[in-house]
Coordinates of C-alpha atoms in Angstrom, one line a residue:
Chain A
X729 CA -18.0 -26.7 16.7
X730 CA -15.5 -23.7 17.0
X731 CA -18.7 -22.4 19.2
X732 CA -19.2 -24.7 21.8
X733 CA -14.8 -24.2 22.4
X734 CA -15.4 -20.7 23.0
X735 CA -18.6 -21.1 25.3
X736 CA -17.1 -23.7 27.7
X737 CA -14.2 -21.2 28.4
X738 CA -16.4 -18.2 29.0
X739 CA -16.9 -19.2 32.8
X740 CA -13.1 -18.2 33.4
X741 CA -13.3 -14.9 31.8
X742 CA -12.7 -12.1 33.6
X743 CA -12.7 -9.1 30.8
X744 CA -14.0 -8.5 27.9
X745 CA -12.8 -6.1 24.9
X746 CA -14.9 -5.4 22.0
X747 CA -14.1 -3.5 18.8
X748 CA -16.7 -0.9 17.8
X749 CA -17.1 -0.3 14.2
X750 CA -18.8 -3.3 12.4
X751 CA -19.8 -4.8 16.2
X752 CA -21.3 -1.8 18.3
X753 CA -22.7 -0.1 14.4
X754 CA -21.9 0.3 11.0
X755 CA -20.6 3.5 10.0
X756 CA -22.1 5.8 7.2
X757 CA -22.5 9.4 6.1
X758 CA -24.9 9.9 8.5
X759 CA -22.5 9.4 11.5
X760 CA -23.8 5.4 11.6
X761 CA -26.3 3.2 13.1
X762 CA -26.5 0.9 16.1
X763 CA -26.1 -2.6 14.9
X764 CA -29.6 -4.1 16.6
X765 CA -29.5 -5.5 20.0
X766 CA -25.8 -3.8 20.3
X767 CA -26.6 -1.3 22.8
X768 CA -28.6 -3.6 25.3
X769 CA -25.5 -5.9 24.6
X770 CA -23.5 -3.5 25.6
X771 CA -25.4 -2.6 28.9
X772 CA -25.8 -6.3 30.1
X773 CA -22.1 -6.5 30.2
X774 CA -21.2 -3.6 32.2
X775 CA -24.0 -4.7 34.7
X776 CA -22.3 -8.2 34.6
X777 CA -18.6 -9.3 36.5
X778 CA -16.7 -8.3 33.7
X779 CA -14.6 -6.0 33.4
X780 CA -15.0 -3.9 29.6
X781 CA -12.9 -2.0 27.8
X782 CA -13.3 -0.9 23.7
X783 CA -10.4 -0.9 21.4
X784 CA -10.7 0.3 17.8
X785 CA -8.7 1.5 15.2
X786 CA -11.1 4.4 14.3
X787 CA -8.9 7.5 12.7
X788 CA -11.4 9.8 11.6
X789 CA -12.1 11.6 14.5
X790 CA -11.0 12.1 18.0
X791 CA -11.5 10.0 20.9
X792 CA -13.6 12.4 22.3
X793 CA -15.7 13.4 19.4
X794 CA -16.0 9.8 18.3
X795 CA -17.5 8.8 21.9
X796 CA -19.8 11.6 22.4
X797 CA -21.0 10.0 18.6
X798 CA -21.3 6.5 20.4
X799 CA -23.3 8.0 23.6
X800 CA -25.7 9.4 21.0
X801 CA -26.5 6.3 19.4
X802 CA -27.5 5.4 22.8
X803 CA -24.3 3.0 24.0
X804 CA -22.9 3.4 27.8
X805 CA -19.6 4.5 27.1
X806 CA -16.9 6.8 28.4
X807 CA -13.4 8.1 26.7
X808 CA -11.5 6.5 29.3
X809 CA -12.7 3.3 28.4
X810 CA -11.5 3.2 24.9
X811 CA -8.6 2.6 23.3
X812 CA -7.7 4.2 19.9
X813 CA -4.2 4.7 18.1
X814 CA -4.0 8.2 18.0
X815 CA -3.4 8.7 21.8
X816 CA -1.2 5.9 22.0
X817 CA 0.8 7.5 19.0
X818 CA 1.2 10.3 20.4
X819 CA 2.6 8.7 24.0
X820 CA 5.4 7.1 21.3
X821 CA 6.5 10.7 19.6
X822 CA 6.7 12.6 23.2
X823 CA 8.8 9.1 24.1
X824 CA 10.7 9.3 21.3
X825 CA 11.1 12.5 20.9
X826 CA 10.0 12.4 16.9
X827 CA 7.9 15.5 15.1
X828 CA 5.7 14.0 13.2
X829 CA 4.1 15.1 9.5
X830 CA 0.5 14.2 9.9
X831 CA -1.3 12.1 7.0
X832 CA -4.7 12.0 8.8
X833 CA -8.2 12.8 8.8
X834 CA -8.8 16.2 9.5
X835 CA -11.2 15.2 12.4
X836 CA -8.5 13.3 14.1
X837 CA -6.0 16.5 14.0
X838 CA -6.9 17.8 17.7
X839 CA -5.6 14.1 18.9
X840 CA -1.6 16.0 17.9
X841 CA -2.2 19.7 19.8
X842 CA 0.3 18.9 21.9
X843 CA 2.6 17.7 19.9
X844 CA 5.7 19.5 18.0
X845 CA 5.1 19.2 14.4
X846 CA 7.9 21.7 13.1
X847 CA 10.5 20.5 10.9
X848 CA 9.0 16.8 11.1
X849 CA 11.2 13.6 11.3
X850 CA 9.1 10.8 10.7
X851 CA 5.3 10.3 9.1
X852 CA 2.5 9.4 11.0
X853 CA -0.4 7.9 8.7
X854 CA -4.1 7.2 9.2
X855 CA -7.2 6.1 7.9
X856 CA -7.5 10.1 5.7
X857 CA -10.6 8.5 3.5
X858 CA -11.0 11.2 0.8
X859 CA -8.0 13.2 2.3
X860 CA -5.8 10.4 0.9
X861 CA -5.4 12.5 -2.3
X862 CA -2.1 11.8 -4.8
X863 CA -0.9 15.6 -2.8
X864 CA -1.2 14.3 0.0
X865 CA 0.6 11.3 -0.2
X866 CA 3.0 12.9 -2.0
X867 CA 3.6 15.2 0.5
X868 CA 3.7 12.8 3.6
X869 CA 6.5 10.7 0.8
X870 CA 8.8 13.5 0.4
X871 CA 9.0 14.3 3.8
X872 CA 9.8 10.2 4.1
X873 CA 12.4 10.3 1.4
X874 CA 14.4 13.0 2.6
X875 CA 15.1 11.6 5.8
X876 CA 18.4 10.0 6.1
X877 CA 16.3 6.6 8.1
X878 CA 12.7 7.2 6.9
X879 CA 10.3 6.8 9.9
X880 CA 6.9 5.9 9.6
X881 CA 4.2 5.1 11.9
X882 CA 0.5 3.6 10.7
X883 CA -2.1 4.3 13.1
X884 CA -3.4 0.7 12.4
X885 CA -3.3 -1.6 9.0
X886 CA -6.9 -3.2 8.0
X887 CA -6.9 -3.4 4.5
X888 CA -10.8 -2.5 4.0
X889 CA -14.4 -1.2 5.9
X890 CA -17.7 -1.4 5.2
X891 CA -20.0 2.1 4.6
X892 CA -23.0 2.2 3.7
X893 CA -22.2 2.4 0.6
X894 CA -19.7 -0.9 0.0
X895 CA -16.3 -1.5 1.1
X896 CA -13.6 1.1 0.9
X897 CA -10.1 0.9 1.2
X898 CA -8.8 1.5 4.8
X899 CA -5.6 2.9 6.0
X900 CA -3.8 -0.2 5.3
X901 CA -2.8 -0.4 1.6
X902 CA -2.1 3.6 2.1
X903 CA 0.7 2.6 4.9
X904 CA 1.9 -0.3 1.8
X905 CA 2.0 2.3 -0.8
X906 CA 4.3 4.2 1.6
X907 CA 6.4 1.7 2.4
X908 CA 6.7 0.3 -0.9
X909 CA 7.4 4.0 -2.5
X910 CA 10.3 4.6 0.4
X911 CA 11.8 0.9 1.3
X912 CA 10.8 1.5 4.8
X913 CA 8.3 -0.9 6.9
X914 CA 5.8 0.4 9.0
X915 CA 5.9 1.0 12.9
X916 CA 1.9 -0.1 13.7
X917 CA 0.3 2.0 16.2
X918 CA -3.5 0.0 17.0
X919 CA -4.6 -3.7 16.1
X920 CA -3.2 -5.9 15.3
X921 CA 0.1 -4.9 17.4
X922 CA 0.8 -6.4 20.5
X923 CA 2.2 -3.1 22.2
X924 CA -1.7 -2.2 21.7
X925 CA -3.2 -4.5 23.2
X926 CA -1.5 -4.9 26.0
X927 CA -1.7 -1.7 27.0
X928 CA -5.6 -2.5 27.2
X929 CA -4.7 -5.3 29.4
X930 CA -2.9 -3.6 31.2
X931 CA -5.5 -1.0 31.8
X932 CA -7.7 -3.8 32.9
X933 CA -5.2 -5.5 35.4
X934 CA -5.8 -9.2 33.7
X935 CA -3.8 -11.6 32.3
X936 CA -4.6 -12.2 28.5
X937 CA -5.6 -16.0 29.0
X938 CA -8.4 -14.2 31.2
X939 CA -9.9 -11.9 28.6
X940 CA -12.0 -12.3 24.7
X941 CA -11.5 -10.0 22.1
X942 CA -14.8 -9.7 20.3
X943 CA -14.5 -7.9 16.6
X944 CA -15.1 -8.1 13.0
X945 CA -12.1 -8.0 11.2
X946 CA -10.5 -11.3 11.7
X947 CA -6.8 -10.7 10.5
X948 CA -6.8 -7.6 13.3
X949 CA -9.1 -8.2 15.4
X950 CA -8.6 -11.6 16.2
X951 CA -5.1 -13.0 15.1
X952 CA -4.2 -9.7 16.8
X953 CA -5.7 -10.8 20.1
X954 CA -5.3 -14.5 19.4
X955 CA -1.1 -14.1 19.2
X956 CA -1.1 -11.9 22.7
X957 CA -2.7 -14.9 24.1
X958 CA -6.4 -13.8 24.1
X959 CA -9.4 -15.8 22.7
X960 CA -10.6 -14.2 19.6
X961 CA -14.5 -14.2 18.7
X962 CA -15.8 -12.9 14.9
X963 CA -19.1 -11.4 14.5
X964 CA -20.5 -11.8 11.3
X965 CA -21.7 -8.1 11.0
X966 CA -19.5 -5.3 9.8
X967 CA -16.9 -6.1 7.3
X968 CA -16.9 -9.9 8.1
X969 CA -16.9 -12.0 5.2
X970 CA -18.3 -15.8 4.7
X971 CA -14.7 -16.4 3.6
X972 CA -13.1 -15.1 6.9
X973 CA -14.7 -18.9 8.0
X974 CA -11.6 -20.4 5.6
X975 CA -9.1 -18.2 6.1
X976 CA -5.4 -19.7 5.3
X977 CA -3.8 -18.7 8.6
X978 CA -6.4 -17.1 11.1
X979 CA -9.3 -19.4 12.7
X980 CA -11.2 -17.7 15.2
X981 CA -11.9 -19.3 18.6
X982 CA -15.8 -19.2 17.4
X983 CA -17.8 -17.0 15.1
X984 CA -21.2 -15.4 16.3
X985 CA -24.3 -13.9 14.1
X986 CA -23.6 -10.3 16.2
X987 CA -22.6 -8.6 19.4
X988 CA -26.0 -9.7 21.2
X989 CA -25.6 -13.2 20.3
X990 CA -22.2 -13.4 21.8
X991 CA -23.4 -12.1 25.0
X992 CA -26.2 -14.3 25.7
X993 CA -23.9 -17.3 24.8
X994 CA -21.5 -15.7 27.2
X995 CA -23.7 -14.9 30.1
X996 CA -25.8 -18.3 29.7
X997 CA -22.7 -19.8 30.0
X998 CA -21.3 -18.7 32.7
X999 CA -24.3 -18.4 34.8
X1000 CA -23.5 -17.7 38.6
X1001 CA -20.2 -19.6 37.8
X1002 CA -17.2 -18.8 40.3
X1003 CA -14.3 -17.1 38.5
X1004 CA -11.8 -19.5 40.1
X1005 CA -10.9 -21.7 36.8
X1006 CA -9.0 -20.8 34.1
X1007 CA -8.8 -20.9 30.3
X1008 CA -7.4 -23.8 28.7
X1009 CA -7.5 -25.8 32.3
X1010 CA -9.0 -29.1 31.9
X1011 CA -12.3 -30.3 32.9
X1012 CA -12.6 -32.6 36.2
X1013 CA -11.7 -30.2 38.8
X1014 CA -14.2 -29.7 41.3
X1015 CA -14.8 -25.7 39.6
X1016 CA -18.7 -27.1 38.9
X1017 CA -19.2 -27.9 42.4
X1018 CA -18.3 -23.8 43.6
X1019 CA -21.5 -23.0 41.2
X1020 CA -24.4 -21.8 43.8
Chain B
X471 CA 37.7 -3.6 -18.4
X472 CA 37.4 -7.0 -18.6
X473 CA 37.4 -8.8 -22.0
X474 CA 35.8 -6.8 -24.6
X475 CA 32.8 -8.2 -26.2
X476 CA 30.7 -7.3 -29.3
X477 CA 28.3 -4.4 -28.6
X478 CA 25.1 -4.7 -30.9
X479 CA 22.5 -2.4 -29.8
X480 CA 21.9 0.3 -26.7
X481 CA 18.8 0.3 -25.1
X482 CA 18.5 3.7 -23.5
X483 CA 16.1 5.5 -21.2
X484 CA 13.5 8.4 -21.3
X485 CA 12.9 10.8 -18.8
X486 CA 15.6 11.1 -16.1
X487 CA 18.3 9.7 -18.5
X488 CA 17.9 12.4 -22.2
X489 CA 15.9 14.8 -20.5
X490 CA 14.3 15.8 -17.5
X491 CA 10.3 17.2 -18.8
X492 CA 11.2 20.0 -20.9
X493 CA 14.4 20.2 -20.4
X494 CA 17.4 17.9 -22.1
X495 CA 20.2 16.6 -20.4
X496 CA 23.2 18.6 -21.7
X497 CA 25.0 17.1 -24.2
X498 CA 22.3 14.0 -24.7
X499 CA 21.5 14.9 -28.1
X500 CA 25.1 14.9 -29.2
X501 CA 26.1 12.4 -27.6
X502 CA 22.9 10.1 -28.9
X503 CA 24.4 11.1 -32.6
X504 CA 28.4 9.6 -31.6
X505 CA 25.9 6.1 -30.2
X506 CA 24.4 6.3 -33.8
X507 CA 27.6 6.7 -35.6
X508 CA 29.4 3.6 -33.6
X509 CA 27.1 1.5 -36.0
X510 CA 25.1 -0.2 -33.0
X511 CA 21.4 -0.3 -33.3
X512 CA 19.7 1.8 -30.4
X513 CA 16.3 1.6 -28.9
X514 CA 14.5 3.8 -26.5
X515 CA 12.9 2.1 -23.4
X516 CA 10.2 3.6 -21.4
X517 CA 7.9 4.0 -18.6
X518 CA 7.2 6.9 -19.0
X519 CA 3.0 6.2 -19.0
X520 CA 2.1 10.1 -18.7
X521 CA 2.1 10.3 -22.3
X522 CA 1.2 8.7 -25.6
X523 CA 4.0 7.3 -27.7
X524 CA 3.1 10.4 -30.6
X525 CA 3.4 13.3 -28.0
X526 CA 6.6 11.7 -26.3
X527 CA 8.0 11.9 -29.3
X528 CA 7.4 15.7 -30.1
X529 CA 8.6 16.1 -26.8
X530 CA 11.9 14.5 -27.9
X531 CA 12.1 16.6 -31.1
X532 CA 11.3 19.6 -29.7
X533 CA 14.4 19.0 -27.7
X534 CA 16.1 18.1 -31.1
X535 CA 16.6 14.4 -30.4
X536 CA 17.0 12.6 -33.4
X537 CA 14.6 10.1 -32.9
X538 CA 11.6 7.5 -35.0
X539 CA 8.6 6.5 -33.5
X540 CA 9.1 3.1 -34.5
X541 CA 12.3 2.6 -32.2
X542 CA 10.6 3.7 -28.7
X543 CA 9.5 1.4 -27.2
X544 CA 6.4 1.9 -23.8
X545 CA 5.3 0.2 -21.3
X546 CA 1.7 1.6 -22.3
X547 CA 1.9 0.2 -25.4
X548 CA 3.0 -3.4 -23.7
X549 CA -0.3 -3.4 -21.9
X550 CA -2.5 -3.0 -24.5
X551 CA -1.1 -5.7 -26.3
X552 CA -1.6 -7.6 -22.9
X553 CA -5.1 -6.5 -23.2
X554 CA -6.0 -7.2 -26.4
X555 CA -4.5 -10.7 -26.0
X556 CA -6.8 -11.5 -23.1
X557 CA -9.7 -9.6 -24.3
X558 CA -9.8 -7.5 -21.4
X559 CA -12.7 -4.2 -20.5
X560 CA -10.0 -2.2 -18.8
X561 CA -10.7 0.4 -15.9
X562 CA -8.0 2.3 -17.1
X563 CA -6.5 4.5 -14.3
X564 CA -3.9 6.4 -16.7
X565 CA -3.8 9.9 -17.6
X566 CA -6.0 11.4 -20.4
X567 CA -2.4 11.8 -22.3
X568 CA -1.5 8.4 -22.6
X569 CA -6.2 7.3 -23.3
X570 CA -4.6 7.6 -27.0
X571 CA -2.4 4.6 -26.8
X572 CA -5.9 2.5 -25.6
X573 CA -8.0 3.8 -28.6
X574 CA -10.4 1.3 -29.2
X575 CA -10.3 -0.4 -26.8
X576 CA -13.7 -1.4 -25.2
X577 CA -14.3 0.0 -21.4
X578 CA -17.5 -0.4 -21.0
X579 CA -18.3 -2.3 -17.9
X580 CA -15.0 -3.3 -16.6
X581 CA -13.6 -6.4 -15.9
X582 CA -9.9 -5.4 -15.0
X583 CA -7.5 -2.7 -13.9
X584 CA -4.9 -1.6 -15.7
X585 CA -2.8 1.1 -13.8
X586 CA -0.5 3.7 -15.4
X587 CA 1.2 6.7 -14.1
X588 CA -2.5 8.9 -13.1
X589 CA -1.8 11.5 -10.4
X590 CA -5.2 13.2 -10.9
X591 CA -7.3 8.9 -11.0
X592 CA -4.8 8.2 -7.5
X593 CA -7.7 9.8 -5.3
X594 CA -9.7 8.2 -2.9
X595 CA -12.7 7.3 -5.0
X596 CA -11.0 6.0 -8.3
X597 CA -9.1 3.7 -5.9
X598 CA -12.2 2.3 -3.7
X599 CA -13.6 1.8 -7.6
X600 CA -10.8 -0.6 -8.7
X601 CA -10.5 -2.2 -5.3
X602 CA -13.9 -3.7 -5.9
X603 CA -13.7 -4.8 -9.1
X604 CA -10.2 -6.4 -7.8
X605 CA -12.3 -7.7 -4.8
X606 CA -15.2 -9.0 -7.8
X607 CA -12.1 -11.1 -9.4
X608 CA -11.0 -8.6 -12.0
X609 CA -6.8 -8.8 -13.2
X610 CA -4.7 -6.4 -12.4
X611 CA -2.3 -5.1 -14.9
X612 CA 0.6 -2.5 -13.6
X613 CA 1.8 -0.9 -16.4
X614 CA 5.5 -0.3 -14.4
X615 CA 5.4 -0.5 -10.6
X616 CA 8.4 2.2 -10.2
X617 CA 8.5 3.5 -6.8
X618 CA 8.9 7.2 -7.8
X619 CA 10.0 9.8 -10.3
X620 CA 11.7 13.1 -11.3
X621 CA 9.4 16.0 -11.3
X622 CA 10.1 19.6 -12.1
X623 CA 9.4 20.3 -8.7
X624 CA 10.9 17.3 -6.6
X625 CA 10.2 13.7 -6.2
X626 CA 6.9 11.9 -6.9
X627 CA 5.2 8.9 -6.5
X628 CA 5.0 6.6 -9.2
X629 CA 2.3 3.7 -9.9
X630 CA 4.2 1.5 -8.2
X631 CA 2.6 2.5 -4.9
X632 CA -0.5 2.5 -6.0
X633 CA -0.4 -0.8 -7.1
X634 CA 1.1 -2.9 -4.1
X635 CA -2.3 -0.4 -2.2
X636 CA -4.7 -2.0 -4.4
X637 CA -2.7 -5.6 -4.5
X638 CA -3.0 -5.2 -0.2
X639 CA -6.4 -4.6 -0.3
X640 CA -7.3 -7.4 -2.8
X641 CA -4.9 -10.0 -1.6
X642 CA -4.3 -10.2 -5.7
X643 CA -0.4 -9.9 -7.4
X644 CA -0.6 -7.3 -10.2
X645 CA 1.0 -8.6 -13.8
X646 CA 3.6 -6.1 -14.5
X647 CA 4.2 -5.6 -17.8
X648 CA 6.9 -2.7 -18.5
X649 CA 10.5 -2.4 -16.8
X650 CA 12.0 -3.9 -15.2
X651 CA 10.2 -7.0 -16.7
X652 CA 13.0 -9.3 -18.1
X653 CA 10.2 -10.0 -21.3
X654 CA 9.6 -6.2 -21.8
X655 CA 13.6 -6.4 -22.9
X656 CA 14.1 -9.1 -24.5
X657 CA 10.8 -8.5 -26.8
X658 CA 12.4 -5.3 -28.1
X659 CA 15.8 -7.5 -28.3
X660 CA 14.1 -10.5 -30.6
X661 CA 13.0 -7.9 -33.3
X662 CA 16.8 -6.4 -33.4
X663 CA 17.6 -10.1 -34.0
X664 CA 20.6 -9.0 -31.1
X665 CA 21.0 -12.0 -27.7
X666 CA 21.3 -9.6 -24.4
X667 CA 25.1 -10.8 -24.0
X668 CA 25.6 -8.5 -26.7
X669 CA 23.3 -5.5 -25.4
X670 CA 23.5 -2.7 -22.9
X671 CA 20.6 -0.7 -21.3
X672 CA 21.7 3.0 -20.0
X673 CA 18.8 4.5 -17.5
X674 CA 18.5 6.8 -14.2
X675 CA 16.9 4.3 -12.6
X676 CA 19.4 1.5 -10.7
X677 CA 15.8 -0.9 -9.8
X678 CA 13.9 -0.7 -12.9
X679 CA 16.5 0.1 -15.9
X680 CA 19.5 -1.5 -14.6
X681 CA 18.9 -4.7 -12.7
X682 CA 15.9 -5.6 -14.5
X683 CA 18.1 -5.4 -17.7
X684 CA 21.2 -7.7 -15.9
X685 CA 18.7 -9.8 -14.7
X686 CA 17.3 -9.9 -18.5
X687 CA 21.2 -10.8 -19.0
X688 CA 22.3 -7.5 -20.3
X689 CA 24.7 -5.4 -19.1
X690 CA 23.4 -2.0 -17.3
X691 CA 24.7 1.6 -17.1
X692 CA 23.5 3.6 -14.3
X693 CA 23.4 7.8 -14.8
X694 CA 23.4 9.7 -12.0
X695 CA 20.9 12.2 -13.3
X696 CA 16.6 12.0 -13.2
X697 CA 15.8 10.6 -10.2
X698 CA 19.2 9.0 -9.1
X699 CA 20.1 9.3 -5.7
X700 CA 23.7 8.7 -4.1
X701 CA 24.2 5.4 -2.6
X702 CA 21.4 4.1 -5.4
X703 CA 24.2 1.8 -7.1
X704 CA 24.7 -0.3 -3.9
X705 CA 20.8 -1.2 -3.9
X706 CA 20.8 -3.9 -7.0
X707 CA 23.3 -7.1 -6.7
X708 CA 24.7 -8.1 -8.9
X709 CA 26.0 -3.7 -8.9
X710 CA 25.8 -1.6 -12.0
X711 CA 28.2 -2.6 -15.2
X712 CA 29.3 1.3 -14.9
X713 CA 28.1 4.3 -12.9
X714 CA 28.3 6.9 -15.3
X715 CA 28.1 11.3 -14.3
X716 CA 25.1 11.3 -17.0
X717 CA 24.4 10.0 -20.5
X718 CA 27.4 12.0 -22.5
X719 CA 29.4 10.5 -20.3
X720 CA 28.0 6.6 -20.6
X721 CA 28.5 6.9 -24.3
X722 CA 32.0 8.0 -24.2
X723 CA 32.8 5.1 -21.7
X724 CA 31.1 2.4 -23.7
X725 CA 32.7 3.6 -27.0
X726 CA 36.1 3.5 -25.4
X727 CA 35.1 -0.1 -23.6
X728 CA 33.9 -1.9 -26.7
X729 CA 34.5 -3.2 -30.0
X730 CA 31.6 -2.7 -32.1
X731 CA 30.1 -5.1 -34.2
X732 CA 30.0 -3.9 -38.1

């Protein structure tokens, strides 16, 4: 049912964003694999009207690293297409002038060169995976604790990912333990927060009724998207779980088998349509008539 | 003072509040004998989960605390009880130093998660371990949830973190079974035959010894040594019964405030 809501809107769309872990491939030790029919996926909407953009919350490595990884796998995909935390909190400390102490993956480290990290006054943690060690969060509290106003930035907060291996805790309950262990709540930096994403609209030049947000974590991915005004579409790869279908408080605007199915729903749909109506519009204007 | 009430037993605190590791706090141990001489009973309240209840208390005498087994009272040995009650097969993420307190218990193929105070189990692997079982529907059992403690070298982070981490993850509340617990009190309370109007609980920490004793409807004495911190007295309503410079000095003020029972 949810489906059919999501398909009858897709003629208005104008942009399209789509998460990358757990939608483009599924990560593991070996650097990850395609999901199948992702890349083609991928390639039939950049030949398409849409406009694209990828936005992840991917920590372990830099932006540039992490889509030369991507290009390997065989996806059409450039750094200045996605959107990852790490630049964006870096754009915040040079605001803000803050020095940050730097609870992150070791691959993500190159993200800070330019930042001043002397004498730090506030914590910026992310998605470490073994580096998140009892030291190291020790040493990311202290510097917390003996700040007169503890500051602390999370460069996202999904609560778990899926290697190959099974579901391991993400950066998430790390940023909790933090907060909990210092009385201080979290600055998010990445989905779900609505600074994020709007910078990606932004970056696009649409309006968020005009764009889908296509992911597989349904708290971030799509309540985040959902409450800046965007549709929200699961994929039931990646971390998705048949109990994301119930949740309490998020409901996605539909829920696809994978990335491929989404976009032949999408592109079936909207056929040669004009791009003159809108989402949420209702039917019986004369939009069907502008079809060629 | 207002109105002076009858003072029937002293709950007092560990580590932070008679000594900090190896060292005591200086006068504790006298000042534990003038509590003793007042005629009120005294019990010592802990969650301190590094340690078995045998080598905490050769800790304590090495420091020449006078001090019997019998009248300390864990948060360790609360869980076990917890898990022997619910016939639990624990994944127990506590330090090989406290594993003695759990002897005999089975652990084979765990069903639950019972977290103590484990710096070297709070790694990346251990963690992704319990999360799945939590995920799979096993309890979790916290045996304190305090934010942080005194170290020798500085500040560190107690289970508490770990658990509201793993309770994230999971979307499951941990059962908490040590301070500041109002039935981790008032158990050690019923077998002194003594109501909580008519106890006091002295600790270092204003959350977990003080409030959670006032809440348990006792009166609390905050120390500002261990891990107190200035401004820590303004962080619990209803505020600390006394702020007191350390131990020594708690005594002194209680003796002075009370008329004890005889």
């Amino acid at each position: 049912m949810a489906d059919a809501s999501w398909t009858s809107s897709a003629k208005s769309l104008k942009g399209v964003i789509l998460d990358l872990c757990g939608v483009l491939y599924d990560s593991g030790e070996d650097g990850g694999t395609p999901i199948p029919g992702s890349v083609e996926a991928v390639k039939r909407l950049k030949a398409s009207d849409l406009k694209l953009r990828f936005c992840t919350n991917e920590t372990q490595a830099s932006r540039d690293r992490f889509v030369a990884k991507l290009q390997r796998m065989g996806f059409d995909i450039s750094v200045c297409e996605v959107f990852s935390p790490a630049p964006a909190a870096v754009a915040v400390l040079q605001d803000r002038g803050l020095r940050p102490h730097l609870l992150v993956y070791d691959g993500l480290l190159p993200e800070f060169d330019s930042v001043d990290k002397t004498n730090p006054n506030c914590v910026v943690i992310g998605d470490a995976a073994e580096q998140f060690s009892y030291q190291n969060l020790n040493d990311a509290f202290r510097v917390l604790i003996g700040l007169e106003k503890p500051v602390l930035f999370s460069l996202g907060k999904g609560r778990y990912y899926k290697e190959t291996d099974g579901l391991n805790l993400d950066v998430g309950p790390y940023m909790k333990a933090l907060e909990y262990a210092c009385d201080v709540e979290a600055e998010v930096i990445g989905k779900p927060s609505a600074a994020f994403f709007h910078s990606v609209l932004h970056d696009m030049g649409l309006e968020p009724h005009e764009v889908l947000m296509i992911g597989d974590d349904l708290v971030n991915d799509v309540g985040g998207a959902q409450r800046c005004g965007m549709k929200g579409l699961q994929v039931r790869t990646g971390k998705y779980r048949p109990s994301d279908e119930k949740h309490p408080s998020v409901t996605a605007d539909g829920t696809v088998d994978d990335l491929a199915q989404a976009v032949d729903l999408m592109l079936e749909e909207r056929g040669g349509a004009s791009l003159t109506s809108c989402w949420g519009r209702a039917g019986g204007e004369t939009g069907d008539s502008l079809t060629q | 003072m207002s109105g002076r009430r009858v003072l029937k037993a002293v709950l007092v605190d560990l580590s932070g509040t008679l000594h900090i590791e190896d060292s005591a706090v200086a006068g504790a141990q006298e000042a534990l004998s003038r509590l003793r001489q007042a005629a009120v009973a005294v019990r010592f309240v802990t969650n301190t989960t590094k340690e078995c209840k045998r080598s905490l208390l050769e800790r304590l005498r090495r420091l020449n605390f006078d001090l019997q087994e019998e009248e300390i009272f864990t948060s360790l040995s609360a869980a076990r009880r917890l898990v022997e009650q619910k016939q639990l097969r624990p994944l127990l993420l506590v330090e090989d130093s406290a594993l003695e307190d759990f002897a005999g218990i089975d652990t084979s193929n765990p069903n639950a998660v019972v977290v103590g105070l484990a710096p070297e189990h709070f790694n990346y692997q251990t963690l992704n371990e319990a999360f799945r079982l939590l995920l799979e529907g096993a309890p979790l059992v916290a045996v304190h949830k305090a934010r942080y403690y005194q170290r020798g070298d500085g500040l560190a982070l107690g289970p508490g973190p770990f658990v509201t981490a793993l309770e994230f993850a999971s979307g499951c509340s941990a059962t908490v079974v040590g301070k500041p617990q109002e039935t981790f009190f008032t158990e050690v309370l019923s077998e002194l035959d003594c109501s909580p109007g008519e106890a006091v609980m002295i600790g270092d920490d204003a959350r977990d010894d003080v409030g959670g004793a006032q809440r348990a409807g006792m009166l609390g004495v905050l120390v500002r040594t261990g891990k107190y911190r200035a401004g820590d007295e303004s962080k619990i309503s209803p505020p600390p019964y006394l702020t007191c410079s350390s131990f020594p000095d708690a005594v002194d003020r209680l003796l002075e405030n009370y008329k004890h029972a005889t």
